[in-house]
Amino acid sequence: MTTTDARTEFTVNGRAVSVESSHPHLLSALRDGLDVTSPKDGCSPSGQCGCCTVLLDGKAIVACQVSLEKVAGREVVTLEGIDEAERARYADAFSAHGALQCGFCTPGVVVRVKSLIDRKGDSLTRDDAARFLGANLCRCTGYVKILDAVEDLVRSTPVEVRRPGGVGSAGHRYEASALALGDRGYIDDIRVDAMLHAALVLTDHARAEILAIDPSAALAAPGVEAVFTAADIPGDLRVGLIDKDWPVMIPVGGRTSYVGDVLAVVVASSRREARAAAGLVRVDYEVLRPIVDPMAAIDDPEIALWGSDTNVLSVSHYERGDIDAALAAATHVVDEVFETQRIEHAFLEPESTLAVRRPDGGLHVYSGGQGVWDDRNQIAAMLGVGTERVSVELVSNGGAFGGKEDMSNQAHAALASWLLDRPVKCTLSREESLLIHAKRHPIRMHYRVGCDAEGRLTALRARMVGDSGPYASVGAKVLERAAGHACGPYSIPVVDVESIAVRTNNPVCGAFRGFGANQAQFAMEGVMDRLAEAVGISGWEIRSRNVIHPGSIWGPGQIMDDGCLGADACLEAVRPHYDEARAAGKAIGLGLGIKNSGLGNGAVEVSKAVVRFEPDGTIEVRHCWTEMGQGIHTVALQVAVEELGVEPERIRVLVDTSRELGTGQTTGSRGTLMGAGAVADACRNAIAAGCTVGVDHHGEYRVDWTNSMKEGLANPVVHSAFGYAAQLVIADRDTGRIERVIAAHDVGRAVNPQLCEGQIEGAVHMGLGYALSEDFPADDTGRPIPTTLKGLGIIRPKDMPEVETILVECPQPNAPFGVKGVGEIGLVPTAGAVAACLHEIDGGWRTRLPMGTSTVGADE
């Protein structure tokens, strides 16, 4: 008998096992009962991401959807149990093609691909693979390189796996093979002795007074060690990246501000016990009217945020010239209101933190956040101790896209570990993750833009209002960036731009790939196409007539340098494809985008790095940036190879707070730009010192020459560098289906061309979803309507069009190796290009996202 009241027996990777029958599903038994960690938990128990795919009697199944009753007596195979030669074959194919980025989804993808090839052999086509891989989400790659790897595996085509060399060389990413096979762990894969588990108690109401919190029933539950509330916080109650306005927990007598607010932390021996007990914590509320309309919130007498006296988070404004006179004199004027939606990042790895007490009495925290020095500083302040008492180690995360800048559960795990003197791990469920972390801002944009008879822009007035949710996060900076990029990559002599970030009780909004530029340029690109039609010229021509050139005055008044040659170069790169598609009778849409790299706006940015030569010949490269799939570890390695002239196998890359290297968040495409500069400087200093063994050789890259728009300068240097991109969307006029996307991106210098291509392909996938199907609406109580990944409208692989990337390299003056970055610009032009393409099909102008069309399929 393989099942008893207490135990279930089955086989895992050829070994007979017995686990507690109380596990809710096979994934729990594998990960929590047997410490088999290659299957990842991205959404259990909903079974919608595919990260936990394993083989059950040879068939690919999603482990979080299978009960132990159905597994009893059967054979389970995970990547740990596959023959070493076969493991190497799959790892090599995925590594060689760049078919992984953060790597969290990859083990599940590999298992499903193996199942398909085992079943179908060389009859498996690319289209079939795309269809069957619909059970597996990948938020990073856009699936293009995954399907390339599958084709080579089906044909048994030999692949060459090369470590990258110096700057400009291709080669696989750092830790690629271990990521592909699930061998390189994430935080939730870490096991330590005597570890406890924490679960969070979230508010039931977005805006409510907390009258009482009663933990007695939870404390009496099996396995529970403690329940902590805000009263147990020894230091600062509030944290935040810019404004310290986000409570770690809402105390009795306080007021909730959104449905992601934490009221208590339950700590127990197991995750299941902690979660069960969290449901027993009783909270008494006085429910208040939630403030959910951002336009009305500006003048609402009630305040969304507990502790604030205004619903206006920020106002950004600049103007140049007489806007009323310029608009009155324009030959053609477009007056239109555009609206974009709230979007969930949908990184595949839910947030996880592990905190462990140090032998010296301090605290060591394993974090996947985008700024581990910020994590350290905020945790120390919350505990009321000096920063030397807290160390934070980065564990490269399973995707972020801006959504892991703000702390999520780092403070809660740290507090519990500090107070209990025990290791404590806190891992969010997918549902909790959706509620807690910041989203992409929905922004309402009223544009009024004029041009002359030849289509040359003469004037722009823009008014923007963004819903930032209650807490500041980086919302003020997102709306500042939207304002700064309101003109797109065009020179306009007269401008008047204002953007307002508004506090509401909707989900918090903060950083997300594009950071306000993509919202603004959906509007601006829509204006350009309307003006082109009014003038009687093509979309390509109106962009060519207005694109910035060296010496042009852009946006807030910045005089552009030679780096902006990339904008025109991207336009020229897509021109042959534009003309060819037009001649073939296809529907086409063109988008042109600009996105800054770095923080700019007067911020002093200092990136630091350390190079250390060890006695065993290893070269340790330490930098200050978070690896989240974008490839910063690979960039650091390649720069070191370039500068030191050493073999890549000697280099080990790591990030922790044991050295004071921090420079804030890994955001705004500044990791590659500034990280490359700092590592290069450290290498050069090491060479100057004779590459002394056992010594930290320090390097630094500094950007301290930008100006804030608030300084009132006529020609401020708002940003130190920009990336540019032109994207061409091609569709069939009869079916409306998007067939191809041509993406020409100026990256300044491609440190690793394969990684650049992967970033662009993934960004196009995300951009198409943003344009057509993705949404994260909230109801009139401020609670998000989607509760699982399936409800987000993410495009699946079978519905992705062909993506052709064109790398353009127009070096950025004064930037290390001329680099500009590529991650942020990736989806800036996409929505505008899709809107123009759809206009060619049916004649309708689009003003709202998502556009809700059947041109690509997506989850319902």
XYZ file of N, CA and C in Angstrom, residues 648-792:
435
model
N 38.063 34.198 -18.824
C 36.812 34.415 -18.077
C 36.588 33.397 -16.968
N 37.158 32.200 -17.105
C 36.957 31.157 -16.097
C 37.521 31.559 -14.731
N 38.441 32.520 -14.717
C 39.067 32.913 -13.448
C 38.193 33.862 -12.634
N 37.157 34.390 -13.227
C 36.432 35.495 -12.597
C 35.199 35.003 -11.842
N 35.051 35.495 -10.640
C 33.878 35.232 -9.801
C 33.239 36.570 -9.476
N 31.930 36.685 -9.735
C 31.210 37.941 -9.543
C 30.263 37.801 -8.348
N 30.257 38.811 -7.472
C 29.337 38.760 -6.334
C 28.988 40.157 -5.861
N 27.872 40.217 -5.115
C 27.365 41.479 -4.588
C 26.916 41.244 -3.153
N 27.494 41.988 -2.202
C 26.983 42.035 -0.835
C 27.418 43.347 -0.205
N 26.934 43.609 0.986
C 27.200 44.909 1.610
C 28.431 44.882 2.502
N 29.306 43.875 2.327
C 30.524 43.833 3.140
C 31.480 44.958 2.770
N 31.324 45.537 1.595
C 32.054 46.736 1.204
C 31.035 47.850 0.942
N 31.461 49.078 1.126
C 30.563 50.214 0.905
C 30.619 50.618 -0.569
N 29.848 49.902 -1.383
C 29.839 50.141 -2.826
C 28.506 50.697 -3.313
N 27.527 50.773 -2.455
C 26.157 51.000 -2.892
C 25.907 52.353 -3.517
N 25.045 52.352 -4.511
C 24.645 53.593 -5.176
C 23.161 53.591 -5.494
N 22.361 53.012 -4.580
C 20.919 53.015 -4.799
C 20.446 51.835 -5.610
N 19.379 52.048 -6.342
C 18.675 50.961 -7.007
C 19.250 50.619 -8.379
N 19.125 49.339 -8.721
C 19.449 48.891 -10.075
C 18.235 49.204 -10.930
N 18.296 50.333 -11.600
C 17.126 50.864 -12.294
C 17.592 51.790 -13.404
N 16.722 52.055 -14.334
C 17.005 53.069 -15.343
C 18.145 52.727 -16.285
N 18.381 51.442 -16.547
C 19.461 51.014 -17.447
C 20.817 51.546 -17.006
N 20.965 51.837 -15.720
C 22.241 52.399 -15.294
C 23.236 51.356 -14.822
N 22.778 50.102 -14.633
C 23.703 49.069 -14.193
C 24.840 48.854 -15.172
N 24.480 48.660 -16.447
C 25.514 48.446 -17.470
C 26.366 49.695 -17.643
N 25.732 50.837 -17.748
C 26.443 52.091 -17.964
C 27.434 52.373 -16.841
N 26.938 52.380 -15.600
C 27.783 52.771 -14.481
C 28.605 51.614 -13.942
N 28.031 50.409 -13.990
C 28.786 49.254 -13.530
C 30.013 48.999 -14.380
N 29.863 49.144 -15.689
C 31.013 48.958 -16.578
C 32.105 49.968 -16.260
N 31.707 51.202 -15.992
C 32.692 52.228 -15.680
C 33.434 51.947 -14.392
N 32.703 51.510 -13.360
C 33.330 51.249 -12.075
C 34.262 50.042 -12.129
N 33.827 48.955 -12.771
C 34.669 47.763 -12.874
C 35.917 48.062 -13.711
N 35.747 48.803 -14.806
C 36.903 49.158 -15.632
C 37.907 49.969 -14.825
N 37.420 50.906 -14.025
C 38.323 51.729 -13.213
C 39.039 50.888 -12.169
N 38.329 49.950 -11.548
C 38.961 49.068 -10.565
C 40.047 48.217 -11.209
N 39.776 47.719 -12.419
C 40.770 46.903 -13.126
C 42.015 47.733 -13.462
N 41.797 48.939 -13.913
C 42.933 49.791 -14.258
C 43.750 50.143 -13.022
N 43.084 50.379 -11.906
C 43.797 50.651 -10.666
C 44.549 49.423 -10.179
N 43.963 48.241 -10.409
C 44.653 47.008 -10.031
C 45.928 46.825 -10.849
N 45.843 47.096 -12.134
C 47.031 46.976 -12.996
C 48.111 47.959 -12.553
N 47.668 49.161 -12.215
C 48.632 50.174 -11.755
C 49.314 49.745 -10.459
N 48.610 48.939 -9.651
C 49.174 48.458 -8.382
C 49.843 47.103 -8.521
N 50.028 46.657 -9.744
C 50.691 45.384 -9.974
C 49.836 44.178 -9.701
N 48.525 44.344 -9.683
C 47.583 43.236 -9.440
C 47.933 42.484 -8.160
N 48.202 43.235 -7.131
C 48.595 42.658 -5.846
C 47.530 41.691 -5.348
N 47.986 40.531 -4.878
C 47.090 39.488 -4.392
C 46.619 39.820 -2.981
N 45.339 39.513 -2.710
C 44.793 39.676 -1.375
C 44.464 41.095 -0.982
N 44.376 41.989 -1.960
C 44.103 43.400 -1.709
C 42.872 43.818 -2.503
N 42.023 44.632 -1.904
C 40.889 45.202 -2.625
C 41.374 46.354 -3.502
N 41.195 46.215 -4.810
C 41.514 47.294 -5.743
C 40.198 47.985 -6.103
N 40.065 49.225 -5.721
C 38.800 49.935 -5.832
C 38.689 50.701 -7.147
N 37.452 50.820 -7.633
C 37.167 51.632 -8.812
C 35.870 52.386 -8.631
N 35.708 53.422 -9.435
C 34.532 54.283 -9.286
C 34.165 54.879 -10.633
N 32.873 55.020 -10.850
C 32.387 55.790 -11.991
C 31.341 56.754 -11.462
N 31.488 58.013 -11.820
C 30.685 59.068 -11.235
C 29.964 59.865 -12.318
N 28.678 60.114 -12.088
C 27.912 61.056 -12.909
C 27.404 62.146 -11.971
N 28.006 63.310 -12.049
C 27.635 64.395 -11.142
C 27.441 65.714 -11.891
N 27.078 65.584 -13.176
C 26.985 66.786 -13.994
C 25.575 67.041 -14.542
N 24.569 66.322 -14.025
C 23.219 66.576 -14.518
C 22.540 67.657 -13.675
N 21.458 68.194 -14.223
C 20.715 69.271 -13.556
C 19.270 68.855 -13.329
N 18.706 69.332 -12.244
C 17.286 69.131 -12.000
C 16.476 70.116 -12.839
N 15.319 69.659 -13.304
C 14.415 70.569 -14.008
C 13.965 71.711 -13.105
N 14.026 71.483 -11.786
C 13.589 72.505 -10.843
C 14.590 73.652 -10.706
N 15.797 73.487 -11.261
C 16.803 74.550 -11.152
C 16.453 75.762 -12.014
N 15.550 75.587 -12.971
C 15.117 76.705 -13.789
C 16.108 77.117 -14.858
N 17.049 76.244 -15.214
C 18.028 76.560 -16.252
C 17.375 76.504 -17.625
N 17.835 77.352 -18.523
C 17.291 77.349 -19.885
C 17.663 76.080 -20.620
N 18.872 75.613 -20.386
C 19.355 74.408 -21.086
C 20.002 73.447 -20.098
N 19.201 72.843 -19.254
C 19.763 71.907 -18.274
C 20.251 70.632 -18.946
N 21.276 70.008 -18.383
C 21.666 68.656 -18.782
C 20.881 67.718 -17.857
N 19.712 67.322 -18.311
C 18.809 66.552 -17.451
C 19.308 65.121 -17.288
N 19.892 64.564 -18.350
C 20.377 63.190 -18.304
C 21.736 63.096 -18.980
N 22.532 62.136 -18.508
C 23.890 61.973 -19.037
C 23.928 61.103 -20.277
N 22.907 60.272 -20.474
C 22.910 59.354 -21.612
C 21.482 58.966 -21.951
N 21.265 58.588 -23.215
C 19.956 58.146 -23.689
C 20.141 56.947 -24.619
N 19.151 56.051 -24.589
C 19.048 55.017 -25.602
C 17.914 55.355 -26.558
N 17.960 54.783 -27.758
C 16.962 55.076 -28.791
C 16.517 53.778 -29.438
N 15.293 53.782 -29.950
C 14.778 52.586 -30.613
C 13.690 52.951 -31.604
N 13.709 52.277 -32.754
C 12.609 52.336 -33.721
C 12.052 50.933 -33.858
N 10.744 50.804 -33.740
C 10.106 49.499 -33.901
C 9.034 49.583 -34.972
N 9.057 48.597 -35.855
C 8.109 48.501 -36.956
C 7.240 47.278 -36.741
N 5.931 47.490 -36.654
C 4.969 46.398 -36.469
C 4.294 46.135 -37.810
N 4.320 44.876 -38.240
C 3.783 44.489 -39.543
C 2.669 43.468 -39.325
N 1.504 43.735 -39.926
C 0.341 42.864 -39.736
C -0.328 42.548 -41.055
N -1.069 41.455 -41.063
C -1.878 41.077 -42.213
C -3.176 41.884 -42.183
N -3.485 42.568 -43.266
C -4.669 43.433 -43.298
C -5.975 42.649 -43.179
N -5.983 41.434 -43.698
C -7.226 40.654 -43.694
C -7.518 40.049 -42.322
N -6.501 39.469 -41.719
C -6.710 38.797 -40.428
C -6.471 39.718 -39.244
N -5.736 40.802 -39.464
C -5.368 41.694 -38.370
C -4.272 41.151 -37.485
N -3.703 40.014 -37.842
C -2.696 39.383 -36.993
C -1.326 40.019 -37.210
N -0.665 40.349 -36.114
C 0.700 40.867 -36.199
C 1.630 39.731 -36.578
N 2.374 39.926 -37.660
C 3.242 38.872 -38.181
C 4.699 39.051 -37.768
N 5.156 40.304 -37.744
C 6.574 40.559 -37.444
C 6.714 41.879 -36.705
N 7.756 41.944 -35.910
C 8.186 43.203 -35.314
C 9.671 43.365 -35.626
N 10.009 44.461 -36.267
C 11.405 44.799 -36.528
C 11.809 45.815 -35.469
N 12.824 45.484 -34.694
C 13.219 46.340 -33.569
C 14.677 46.759 -33.746
N 14.884 48.030 -34.099
C 16.230 48.589 -34.235
C 16.525 49.409 -32.995
N 17.556 49.016 -32.248
C 17.856 49.648 -30.970
C 19.298 50.132 -30.942
N 19.445 51.410 -30.604
C 20.788 51.966 -30.417
C 21.206 51.733 -28.977
N 22.185 50.873 -28.780
C 22.660 50.531 -27.436
C 23.995 51.198 -27.120
N 24.465 52.045 -28.038
C 25.762 52.696 -27.836
C 26.891 51.757 -28.157
N 27.092 50.761 -27.335
C 28.032 49.669 -27.569
C 27.423 48.416 -26.982
N 27.323 47.378 -27.763
C 26.774 46.113 -27.289
C 27.869 45.358 -26.553
N 27.838 45.371 -25.236
C 28.844 44.655 -24.456
C 28.789 43.169 -24.785
N 27.574 42.634 -24.901
C 27.366 41.249 -25.315
C 26.166 41.243 -26.261
N 26.401 41.131 -27.576
C 25.293 41.237 -28.536
C 24.158 40.247 -28.291
N 24.490 39.024 -27.893
C 23.425 38.048 -27.660
C 22.531 38.463 -26.499
N 23.125 38.972 -25.432
C 22.323 39.426 -24.309
C 21.493 40.647 -24.683
N 22.041 41.531 -25.505
C 21.270 42.686 -25.975
C 20.057 42.239 -26.773
N 20.249 41.294 -27.672
C 19.126 40.777 -28.458
C 18.049 40.200 -27.550
N 18.472 39.433 -26.553
C 17.514 38.826 -25.642
C 16.712 39.860 -24.878
N 17.377 40.940 -24.445
C 16.670 42.010 -23.759
C 15.613 42.652 -24.669
N 15.982 42.862 -25.922
C 15.056 43.500 -26.864
C 13.867 42.581 -27.151
N 14.136 41.296 -27.393
C 13.048 40.358 -27.679
C 12.081 40.267 -26.504
N 12.626 40.202 -25.287
C 11.763 40.158 -24.113
C 10.959 41.429 -23.940
N 11.593 42.575 -24.247
C 10.892 43.849 -24.118
C 9.778 43.979 -25.147
N 9.991 43.473 -26.357
C 8.940 43.506 -27.371
C 7.745 42.667 -26.920
N 8.026 41.498 -26.348
C 6.947 40.660 -25.823
C 6.158 41.417 -24.761
N 6.866 42.058 -23.840
C 6.203 42.821 -22.793
C 5.465 44.024 -23.384
N 6.077 44.665 -24.382
C 5.465 45.829 -25.014
C 4.199 45.487 -25.769
N 4.176 44.331 -26.432
C 2.954 43.903 -27.125
C 1.835 43.622 -26.123
N 2.180 43.003 -25.005
C 1.176 42.783 -23.972
C 0.657 44.088 -23.411
N 1.562 45.031 -23.184
C 1.174 46.362 -22.696
C 0.231 47.039 -23.682
N 0.530 46.890 -24.958
C -0.284 47.538 -25.986
C -1.650 46.887 -26.145
N -1.706 45.580 -26.060
C -2.891 44.872 -26.519
C -3.742 44.217 -25.441
N -3.122 43.659 -24.404
C -3.903 42.745 -23.569
C -3.683 42.851 -22.073
N -2.548 43.354 -21.617
C -2.272 43.325 -20.181
C -2.991 44.465 -19.456
N -3.448 44.146 -18.231
C -4.145 45.144 -17.415
C -4.141 44.646 -15.982
N -4.190 45.570 -15.051
C -4.288 45.222 -13.634
C -5.242 46.205 -12.966
N -6.523 46.132 -13.319
C -7.503 47.084 -12.787
C -7.835 46.784 -11.329
N -8.321 47.792 -10.641
C -8.819 47.634 -9.281
C -10.296 48.006 -9.246
N -11.006 47.456 -8.264
C -12.428 47.776 -8.154
C -12.614 49.072 -7.359
N -13.855 49.422 -7.061
C -14.111 50.711 -6.417
C -13.782 50.714 -4.929
N -13.242 49.599 -4.423
C -12.726 49.576 -3.053
C -11.205 49.653 -3.022
N -10.577 49.709 -4.209
C -9.125 49.739 -4.285
C -8.481 48.375 -4.347
N -9.281 47.320 -4.415
C -8.733 45.956 -4.459
C -8.530 45.526 -5.906
N -7.327 44.981 -6.244
C -7.096 44.510 -7.610
C -8.092 43.431 -8.003
N -8.533 43.477 -9.248
C -9.480 42.483 -9.743
C -8.779 41.178 -10.119
N -7.660 41.197 -10.859
C -6.964 39.933 -11.123
C -6.347 39.390 -9.841
N -6.458 38.104 -9.624
C -5.884 37.481 -8.432
C -4.856 36.417 -8.763
N -4.693 36.102 -10.049
C -3.715 35.102 -10.468
C -3.010 35.583 -11.735
N -1.965 34.875 -12.113
C -1.223 35.223 -13.323
C -2.092 35.144 -14.568
N -3.005 34.193 -14.587
C -3.820 33.989 -15.788
C -4.679 35.208 -16.105
N -5.027 35.982 -15.085
C -5.884 37.129 -15.298
C -5.167 38.376 -15.775
N -3.850 38.286 -16.010
C -3.076 39.480 -16.353
C -3.016 39.768 -17.841
